Amino acid sequence: MNEGVNMHQDDLMTPIERAKALEKKEPVDRMPIGMFYGAPGHSLLGWTRRQEKADARSMAEVQKKVYEVFGCDSVSVSYGLHGMPVAFGAVMSDPEHQPPAILENPIKDINDLSMLDLERVTVKTDPTVKKCYEAALILREELGHEVNCSMGFTGAFTCASGLVGTEQLLRALHRQPEQVHKLLEFITQALLQLARPFLEEGFSVSIADPVASGTIIQRKRFQEFVVPYARRFVKDCEAIKPGPMCCHICGDTSKLLEDMADCGYKIISLDNQVDLTLAKEKIGDRVHLIGNVDPISIVYLGTPRQVRIGVRECFKKTWDSPGGFTISTGCDSAYGTPLENSLAFIAEARKCAKYPLNPENFL
Amino acid sequence: MKSKEEILKELSDCVVDMEDKLVCGVAEEYIQAGYPALDGINEGLVDGMQRTAELYEQEEYFIPELLICSDAMYNGLDVLRPHLLKTESRQEKHKIVIGVVEGDTHDIGKNLVRIMLEAAGYEMHDLGRDVALQSFVDKAKEINANVIAMSTLMSTTMPGMGQVIEMLKAEGIRDKVKVIIGGAPISPAFAQKIGADGYSATAVDAVKLVDKLMRAESEKIGA
């Protein structure tokens, strides 16, 4: 083992060694594992959320700690659900520990989109992206020899809901569809402009689009307002840096699975409301699936034993999905999740993911 | 002149078809023809909202459609309500206090529940979003509420719901009011854990839940 390597004590390979071996179809110690740990990350250092978000260095420190404690197969920085509204002057709450919320959306009337200006959403001018970019560079410098860092952006539909307010956006899907398209057109350009420097530096980019949920809008609207923009974004990103892109959408996307794959995402992370068996049947041959232990009912409110059962359930359903499977939580872990539960998740995930996958480990 | 039934059907259709502008003219026409406002509300607008709820259950309609249909209902109500007879508007209804618990500002779900319960004939007292826990208790005492309905989208604010129940106990009024909860992270198991009287996954189911609780309550009183 190299000096200075922080590799998790229960692993025999670093995430990068593992990824390289898998690419060459060589044996590994275990398959990759994941666990969303965004909201509680800062608590591992005994910090507040505000301390974490203070600057690039503090954001990177939290990611390093999360990696040290759990040893998942990637670290990430994130634009956050509200990055773009913030760039355009949204008024935000600033809670000490919990995720912030938008108190006032920047665009009051969707008929007037005059404030939108691509100059305000560049890696130099957008304060959230600027910090993320610097944090990603720090993480590569200090952890890059063993684990890759990815950048999480927020999908155009969710950015739109933050810019104009969710209710206004949803009404406008019927009332001012052409304005919604204008807005999404702008956001898609902005997102590509923001993603470009990350991609050019070799960071992979992922998307979370929680408002584009099958719990909120129907398939027809998803096809009209989400798919075309996502498809263009994925295509343009891949042109800059080839490689599979990942997307997470919250809520019940059972009826949108094919459409999500149609967007061009090669990795799809599913909320716990979606049955992995169904996802495997419908799109398991087209994409790599990630999911989906319930982060609230099981990881936040359950016992370590229930967490371990939850992890095994997911493996049972999806381990043989043709496009591959990575265990994770169905959405972000909640602030206040008992650490013993998250540790139980990771320990069980390691056990079940042992290479080569063997149903005896989880059946 | 159109018959009463014809205009009632038009009012109902305006709501279902998301005609939030057209509905005002139809409501005016209904009043000018001399038909009673109360029927216009119940057999026209509310009927439309109930049909909308059915479409939501059948997954024909989703949140955007529910929002616009409810806009149409409220626009119609604005026209018809001033014409209600005094006795009609003072009709005794079950009272419900509703709000998003402290620490959370996501209120679309709560708004939809309020709309559906209002359409179902309940008297709604909406405290808004990010509501101090004590306010639920205070308001319930003030108006003698039958139900407290709490919502949250965030996992971190869930415990507040249990605290409200403890506060009701401390005030000695837990048995006077039913507590129902909902929101993305909420489950029936969580409702049971904190001792709530009910949980519903959707706004439409919230109406069924409250109907059931209120029916059980009146049977208890009757017996």
XYZ file of C-alpha atoms in Angstrom:
586
model
C 0.000 0.000 0.000
C 1.276 3.446 -0.912
C 2.133 5.884 1.815
C -0.510 8.540 2.363
C -3.299 6.367 1.033
C -6.492 6.718 3.065
C -8.096 3.643 1.577
C -10.811 2.149 3.750
C -9.496 -0.582 6.044
C -12.009 -3.140 4.746
C -10.973 -2.714 1.111
C -8.075 -4.225 -0.804
C -8.120 -1.814 -3.722
C -8.632 1.928 -4.063
C -11.697 3.081 -6.005
C -9.455 4.083 -8.898
C -7.643 0.717 -9.001
C -11.013 -0.985 -8.865
C -12.503 1.124 -11.649
C -9.465 0.515 -13.880
C -9.575 -3.231 -13.277
C -13.303 -3.376 -14.001
C -12.775 -1.478 -17.209
C -10.279 -4.144 -18.294
C -12.677 -6.840 -17.041
C -10.120 -7.976 -14.487
C -11.066 -9.256 -11.032
C -11.522 -6.792 -8.169
C -11.961 -7.005 -4.393
C -15.562 -5.888 -4.529
C -17.966 -4.078 -6.833
C -18.353 -0.309 -6.360
C -20.721 0.888 -3.620
C -22.392 4.223 -2.988
C -24.415 6.071 -0.381
C -25.774 9.617 -0.649
C -24.413 11.500 2.316
C -24.870 15.153 1.369
C -27.073 16.629 4.084
C -25.313 15.053 7.110
C -21.722 15.283 5.759
C -20.642 18.231 7.888
C -21.691 16.527 11.112
C -18.833 14.006 10.715
C -16.473 16.897 11.456
C -18.692 18.315 14.197
C -19.331 21.295 11.956
C -22.412 23.253 10.967
C -23.677 23.282 7.392
C -22.661 26.933 7.164
C -19.086 25.994 8.074
C -19.071 23.370 5.355
C -20.300 25.763 2.670
C -17.999 28.623 3.729
C -15.420 28.033 0.999
C -13.893 25.482 -1.346
C -11.447 24.241 1.293
C -14.144 23.518 3.868
C -16.340 21.806 1.254
C -13.400 19.619 0.259
C -12.620 18.776 3.885
C -16.134 17.415 4.399
C -15.848 15.246 1.295
C -12.499 13.921 2.460
C -13.997 13.033 5.809
C -17.010 11.326 4.214
C -14.596 9.301 2.079
C -12.409 8.432 5.050
C -15.370 7.202 7.129
C -17.295 5.274 4.477
C -14.855 4.694 1.600
C -17.424 4.784 -1.189
C -16.263 4.694 -4.789
C -16.466 8.405 -5.524
C -16.446 11.778 -3.870
C -18.524 14.640 -5.199
C -19.194 18.315 -4.997
C -22.622 19.645 -5.745
C -24.232 22.727 -7.248
C -27.150 22.060 -4.935
C -30.790 22.317 -5.873
C -30.723 26.092 -5.527
C -27.431 27.018 -7.188
C -28.952 28.720 -10.193
C -31.685 30.608 -8.296
C -28.927 31.879 -5.984
C -26.921 33.078 -9.003
C -29.938 35.185 -9.974
C -30.562 36.605 -6.541
C -32.961 34.195 -4.796
C -33.507 35.013 -1.136
C -32.473 31.933 0.841
C -32.903 30.651 4.362
C -29.628 29.806 6.071
C -30.222 27.145 8.714
C -27.330 26.009 10.825
C -27.569 22.314 10.021
C -30.430 21.612 7.674
C -30.551 22.175 3.932
C -31.524 25.753 3.020
C -34.751 26.681 1.254
C -35.727 29.397 -1.207
C -37.717 32.133 0.518
C -38.132 34.302 -2.556
C -37.750 33.206 -6.162
C -35.789 35.561 -8.409
C -38.304 35.665 -11.273
C -41.698 36.985 -10.206
C -43.506 36.632 -13.528
C -42.561 33.985 -16.053
C -43.675 36.340 -18.820
C -40.685 38.528 -18.013
C -37.437 36.587 -18.333
C -35.344 39.681 -18.992
C -33.099 39.174 -15.955
C -31.638 35.987 -17.381
C -28.104 36.599 -18.539
C -25.516 33.944 -19.357
C -22.809 36.185 -17.928
C -24.131 35.505 -14.433
C -23.716 31.751 -14.738
C -20.072 31.148 -15.499
C -17.485 29.397 -13.392
C -16.115 32.845 -12.530
C -19.364 34.686 -11.750
C -21.662 32.032 -10.255
C -20.628 31.871 -6.597
C -21.787 28.286 -6.022
C -20.079 26.851 -9.081
C -16.908 28.785 -8.392
C -16.589 27.144 -4.962
C -17.448 23.722 -6.365
C -14.823 24.047 -9.073
C -12.110 24.995 -6.612
C -13.207 22.237 -4.236
C -13.074 19.682 -7.057
C -9.514 20.752 -7.873
C -8.513 20.413 -4.210
C -10.065 16.957 -4.023
C -8.246 15.843 -7.123
C -4.979 17.218 -5.815
C -5.320 15.590 -2.411
C -7.375 12.447 -3.054
C -7.099 12.065 -6.794
C -4.539 9.272 -6.578
C -7.168 6.950 -5.182
C -10.694 8.224 -5.797
C -12.367 10.257 -8.546
C -14.362 13.378 -7.843
C -17.544 14.124 -9.740
C -19.601 17.296 -9.999
C -23.324 17.170 -9.384
C -25.488 19.621 -11.311
C -29.201 20.166 -11.048
C -31.499 19.385 -13.961
C -33.046 22.165 -16.023
C -36.603 21.519 -14.816
C -35.622 21.825 -11.147
C -33.527 24.930 -11.884
C -36.604 26.396 -13.588
C -38.774 25.675 -10.565
C -36.290 27.461 -8.332
C -36.083 30.464 -10.643
C -39.821 31.097 -11.020
C -41.283 29.115 -8.115
C -42.662 25.601 -8.415
C -46.352 26.515 -8.503
C -45.812 29.142 -11.176
C -43.755 26.705 -13.252
C -46.341 23.933 -12.981
C -49.224 26.230 -13.968
C -47.162 27.621 -16.836
C -46.764 24.134 -18.332
C -50.380 24.641 -19.451
C -50.734 28.393 -19.474
C -47.447 29.680 -20.907
C -45.701 26.641 -22.369
C -43.687 28.817 -24.765
C -42.262 30.801 -21.829
C -41.348 27.545 -20.082
C -39.510 26.443 -23.197
C -37.657 29.761 -23.352
C -36.664 29.378 -19.728
C -35.524 25.773 -20.176
C -33.618 26.731 -23.297
C -31.687 29.355 -21.359
C -31.028 27.032 -18.418
C -29.773 24.273 -20.667
C -27.260 26.659 -22.221
C -26.289 27.903 -18.776
C -25.800 24.382 -17.425
C -23.616 23.405 -20.333
C -21.561 26.554 -19.874
C -21.148 25.691 -16.171
C -20.363 22.030 -16.808
C -17.795 22.682 -19.537
C -14.809 23.589 -17.313
C -15.407 20.525 -15.124
C -15.644 18.234 -18.122
C -12.579 19.755 -19.735
C -10.650 19.105 -16.537
C -11.770 15.472 -16.695
C -14.358 15.508 -13.912
C -17.509 13.562 -14.602
C -20.812 15.362 -14.257
C -24.090 14.033 -12.897
C -27.612 15.420 -12.752
C -30.286 15.475 -10.062
C -33.701 16.683 -11.162
C -36.075 16.157 -8.246
C -38.918 18.355 -9.473
C -39.117 16.493 -12.798
C -40.678 13.694 -10.773
C -43.382 11.295 -11.839
C -45.042 12.169 -8.540
C -45.492 15.746 -9.749
C -45.873 15.703 -13.529
C -47.232 13.188 -15.986
C -45.273 11.380 -18.628
C -46.526 13.616 -21.450
C -45.166 16.715 -19.683
C -41.888 14.926 -18.911
C -41.503 14.090 -22.580
C -42.254 17.646 -23.608
C -40.382 19.650 -20.962
C -37.621 17.385 -19.663
C -36.452 14.865 -22.256
C -35.419 17.213 -25.100
C -33.338 19.460 -22.849
C -31.736 16.606 -20.954
C -30.935 14.832 -24.194
C -29.168 17.893 -25.569
C -27.256 18.443 -22.328
C -26.065 14.828 -22.211
C -25.048 14.851 -25.859
C -23.124 18.109 -25.516
C -21.396 16.962 -22.323
C -20.393 13.680 -23.931
C -18.929 15.606 -26.837
C -16.613 17.395 -24.406
C -15.803 14.390 -22.230
C -17.013 10.932 -23.255
C -18.263 8.679 -20.483
C -21.526 7.582 -18.904
C -23.608 10.258 -17.194
C -25.744 9.625 -14.140
C -29.165 11.029 -13.327
C -31.233 10.922 -10.156
C -34.906 11.900 -10.023
C -36.840 11.805 -6.775
C -40.236 10.278 -6.154
C -42.032 7.695 -8.219
C -40.524 7.516 -11.694
C -41.872 4.038 -12.478
C -43.703 5.390 -15.521
C -40.771 7.516 -16.696
C -38.034 4.897 -16.702
C -37.812 4.498 -20.481
C -37.915 8.258 -20.904
C -35.049 8.712 -18.454
C -33.019 6.249 -20.480
C -34.066 8.087 -23.657
C -32.418 11.211 -22.253
C -29.114 9.454 -22.838
C -28.154 8.839 -19.225
C -26.248 5.581 -18.948
C -26.508 5.411 -15.167
C -29.839 5.911 -13.436
C -30.198 6.365 -9.703
C -33.667 5.548 -8.437
C -35.688 6.822 -5.520
C -36.902 4.158 -3.095
C -40.449 4.650 -4.403
C -39.463 2.741 -7.538
C -39.350 -1.040 -7.414
C -35.888 -2.137 -8.578
C -37.346 -5.309 -10.055
C -39.518 -3.213 -12.340
C -36.572 -0.977 -13.247
C -34.441 -4.017 -14.048
C -37.161 -5.372 -16.346
C -37.802 -2.113 -18.102
C -34.380 -0.538 -18.555
C -31.869 -2.871 -16.917
C -30.450 -3.781 -20.314
C -29.984 -0.130 -21.329
C -28.507 1.467 -18.206
C -26.583 0.810 -15.028
C -28.966 1.018 -12.061
C -28.252 2.613 -8.697
C -30.441 2.386 -5.621
C -32.411 2.449 -3.484
C -32.637 1.773 0.242
C -35.231 4.112 1.814
C -33.132 6.848 3.459
C -35.943 7.919 5.782
C -38.037 4.944 6.903
C -35.029 2.637 7.001
C -31.731 4.508 7.337
C -32.950 7.500 9.365
C -35.692 5.893 11.474
C -34.773 2.211 11.379
C -32.268 0.051 13.259
C -28.902 -1.200 11.948
C -30.534 -4.605 11.484
C -33.304 -3.110 9.349
C -30.682 -1.227 7.343
C -28.774 -4.438 6.637
C -31.977 -6.150 5.510
C -32.746 -3.159 3.281
C -29.351 -3.413 1.584
C -29.754 -7.153 0.992
C -33.245 -6.619 -0.468
C -31.843 -4.289 -3.113
C -29.073 -6.739 -4.036
C -31.558 -9.600 -4.232
C -33.655 -7.702 -6.738
C -30.998 -6.120 -8.905
C -27.612 -7.861 -8.601
C -28.097 -9.601 -11.928
C -29.384 -6.556 -13.842
C -27.783 -6.839 -17.289
C -26.377 -3.289 -17.307
C -24.997 -3.660 -13.797
C -26.048 -2.423 -10.384
C -24.590 -0.291 -7.611
C -26.103 -0.238 -4.143
C -26.975 3.186 -2.716
C -29.596 5.020 -0.740
C -32.768 5.965 -2.656
C -32.077 9.653 -2.068
C -29.855 11.775 0.100
C -29.389 10.712 3.720
C -31.125 12.993 6.191
C -29.291 15.248 8.600
C -29.518 13.498 11.958
C -29.294 9.973 10.540
C -27.700 7.791 13.246
C -24.081 7.150 12.274
C -24.393 3.500 13.308
C -27.092 3.091 10.659
C -24.964 4.614 7.918
C -22.026 2.452 9.013
C -24.264 -0.618 8.977
C -25.338 0.346 5.455
C -21.766 0.565 4.232
C -20.612 -2.611 5.993
C -23.500 -4.614 4.552
C -22.985 -3.027 1.126
C -19.300 -4.138 1.198
C -20.294 -7.651 2.155
C -22.941 -7.997 -0.528
C -20.757 -6.358 -3.197
C -17.908 -8.847 -2.686
C -16.456 -9.934 -6.027
C -17.593 -11.977 -7.803
C -21.186 -11.240 -6.780
C -22.546 -14.302 -5.102
C -26.218 -14.546 -4.160
C -25.200 -16.487 -1.078
C -24.010 -13.200 0.346
C -27.449 -11.630 0.290
C -30.160 -14.210 -0.322
C -82.437 30.501 -21.189
C -80.297 27.608 -20.079
C -81.677 25.280 -17.472
C -80.140 25.157 -14.017
C -78.745 21.702 -14.740
C -77.097 22.913 -17.907
C -75.250 25.743 -16.177
C -74.296 23.530 -13.240
C -72.754 21.129 -15.740
C -70.900 24.018 -17.357
C -69.553 25.172 -13.979
C -68.394 21.670 -13.199
C -66.818 21.301 -16.646
C -65.004 24.634 -16.284
C -63.233 23.262 -13.219
C -62.387 19.914 -14.796
C -61.273 21.479 -18.080
C -59.023 24.030 -16.341
C -61.103 26.979 -17.624
C -60.032 29.354 -14.880
C -61.105 32.453 -16.884
C -64.286 31.173 -18.494
C -65.675 30.016 -15.162
C -66.334 33.578 -13.944
C -68.694 34.354 -16.807
C -70.530 31.087 -16.334
C -70.918 31.779 -12.612
C -72.280 35.284 -13.396
C -74.731 33.809 -15.851
C -75.849 31.301 -13.222
C -76.526 34.029 -10.651
C -78.260 36.313 -13.162
C -80.582 33.479 -14.063
C -81.645 33.524 -10.423
C -80.421 30.095 -9.361
C -79.274 29.578 -5.754
C -75.568 30.152 -5.112
C -75.254 27.212 -2.724
C -76.258 24.712 -5.403
C -73.906 26.392 -7.837
C -71.065 25.784 -5.409
C -71.905 22.246 -4.385
C -73.365 20.809 -7.573
C -71.250 22.870 -9.946
C -67.806 23.890 -8.721
C -67.309 21.280 -6.020
C -68.675 18.589 -8.284
C -66.004 19.647 -10.776
C -63.294 19.438 -8.170
C -64.465 15.959 -7.206
C -64.289 14.861 -10.825
C -60.815 16.410 -10.957
C -59.844 14.323 -7.947
C -61.042 11.204 -9.749
C -58.871 12.074 -12.733
C -55.929 12.510 -10.358
C -56.574 9.092 -8.873
C -56.711 7.609 -12.355
C -53.365 9.296 -13.086
C -54.879 11.350 -15.895
C -54.141 14.516 -13.928
C -51.062 15.392 -11.882
C -50.065 18.374 -9.757
C -50.063 21.064 -12.501
C -53.590 20.119 -13.520
C -54.851 20.017 -9.910
C -53.463 23.503 -9.345
C -55.200 25.012 -12.367
C -58.500 23.214 -11.698
C -58.458 24.602 -8.175
C -57.772 28.093 -9.587
C -60.948 27.675 -11.613
C -62.895 26.512 -8.565
C -61.740 29.478 -6.476
C -62.469 31.974 -9.269
C -65.991 30.570 -9.456
C -66.346 30.680 -5.683
C -65.380 34.360 -5.684
C -68.405 35.055 -7.865
C -70.895 32.780 -6.111
C -70.019 33.238 -2.441
C -71.291 36.832 -2.049
C -74.698 35.537 -3.128
C -74.967 32.903 -0.430
C -77.836 33.451 1.998
C -76.601 34.464 5.441
C -77.837 31.232 6.993
C -76.033 29.190 4.363
C -72.663 30.788 4.906
C -72.973 30.356 8.655
C -73.583 26.648 8.328
C -71.741 24.654 10.984
C -68.824 22.758 9.493
C -66.020 20.621 10.850
C -62.997 22.820 11.414
C -59.490 21.931 10.334
C -56.222 23.670 11.158
C -53.595 23.026 8.510
C -49.965 24.013 7.995
C -46.409 23.055 7.081
C -44.395 22.439 10.237
C -41.618 24.683 11.434
C -38.372 24.519 9.488
C -39.963 23.680 6.155
C -41.283 26.004 3.461
C -42.478 23.495 0.850
C -46.215 24.061 0.738
C -47.672 22.814 -2.536
C -48.756 19.526 -0.976
C -50.320 21.308 1.968
C -52.131 23.715 -0.368
C -53.589 20.847 -2.357
C -54.813 19.145 0.803
C -56.421 22.413 1.919
C -58.115 22.816 -1.459
C -59.483 19.289 -1.525
C -60.747 19.475 2.054
C -62.335 22.849 1.402
C -64.046 21.444 -1.665
C -65.277 18.575 0.473
C -67.039 21.047 2.771
C -64.604 21.501 5.637
C -63.835 24.870 7.189
C -60.126 25.366 6.666
C -57.781 27.467 8.781
C -54.486 27.635 6.912
C -51.510 28.688 9.022
C -49.202 28.660 5.998
C -45.678 27.294 5.927
C -42.824 27.152 8.433
C -45.435 27.245 11.215
C -44.285 27.391 14.846
C -45.416 24.193 16.549
C -47.210 26.049 19.332
C -49.341 27.851 16.720
C -51.037 24.581 15.728
C -52.081 24.039 19.338
C -53.110 27.652 19.929
C -55.198 27.850 16.786
C -56.866 24.503 17.476
C -57.873 25.741 20.940
C -59.005 29.116 19.656
C -61.410 27.800 17.034
C -62.217 24.499 18.689
C -60.803 22.541 15.777
C -61.867 19.003 14.972
C -58.687 18.202 13.067
C -55.078 19.337 12.901
C -53.401 18.537 9.575
C -49.620 18.841 9.349
C -47.337 18.456 6.381
C -43.618 18.391 5.688
C -41.407 17.537 2.738
C -38.242 17.431 4.776
C -37.093 14.548 6.903
C -35.477 16.906 9.381
C -38.754 18.550 10.365
C -40.701 15.339 10.872
C -40.091 15.198 14.626
C -41.987 18.505 15.002
C -45.189 16.626 14.250
C -44.675 14.353 17.227
C -43.944 17.381 19.391
C -47.292 18.946 18.484
C -49.023 15.776 19.644
C -47.123 15.914 22.940
C -48.128 19.568 23.328
C -51.779 18.667 22.789
C -51.479 16.055 25.511
C -49.850 18.540 27.861
C -52.725 20.944 27.248
C -55.209 18.159 27.938
C -56.928 18.428 24.559
C -55.446 15.474 22.712
C -58.769 13.591 22.742
C -60.668 16.606 21.411
C -58.826 16.854 18.124
C -57.745 14.395 15.451
C -54.226 14.742 14.129
C -53.396 13.787 10.547
C -50.044 14.060 8.815
C -48.555 13.785 5.353
C -45.636 14.678 3.092
C -42.958 12.883 1.099
C -40.905 11.389 3.964
C -43.957 10.463 6.066
C -45.163 6.874 6.256
C -48.047 5.128 8.042
C -45.421 3.619 10.356
C -44.179 7.066 11.331
C -47.757 8.257 11.919
C -48.317 5.327 14.220
C -45.018 5.878 15.981
C -45.840 9.450 16.970
C -49.461 8.620 17.794
C -51.168 10.502 14.963
C -54.735 9.542 14.077
C -54.038 9.136 10.414
C -51.792 9.478 7.384
C -52.597 9.927 3.745
C -50.290 9.783 0.763
C -52.258 12.184 -1.433
C -54.593 15.180 -1.145
C -57.474 13.127 -2.453
C -56.917 10.437 0.154
C -56.756 13.126 2.849
C -60.441 13.859 2.240
C -61.347 10.189 2.622
C -59.288 10.021 5.781
C -60.945 13.053 7.388
C -64.405 11.882 6.301
C -63.733 8.564 7.989
C -62.408 10.133 11.174
C -65.331 12.560 11.412
C -67.861 9.808 10.733
C -66.374 7.668 13.469
C -66.432 10.651 15.776
C -70.117 11.408 15.198
C -71.012 7.749 15.666
C -69.187 7.818 18.971
C -71.135 10.879 20.048
C -74.384 9.369 18.762
C -73.809 6.207 20.813
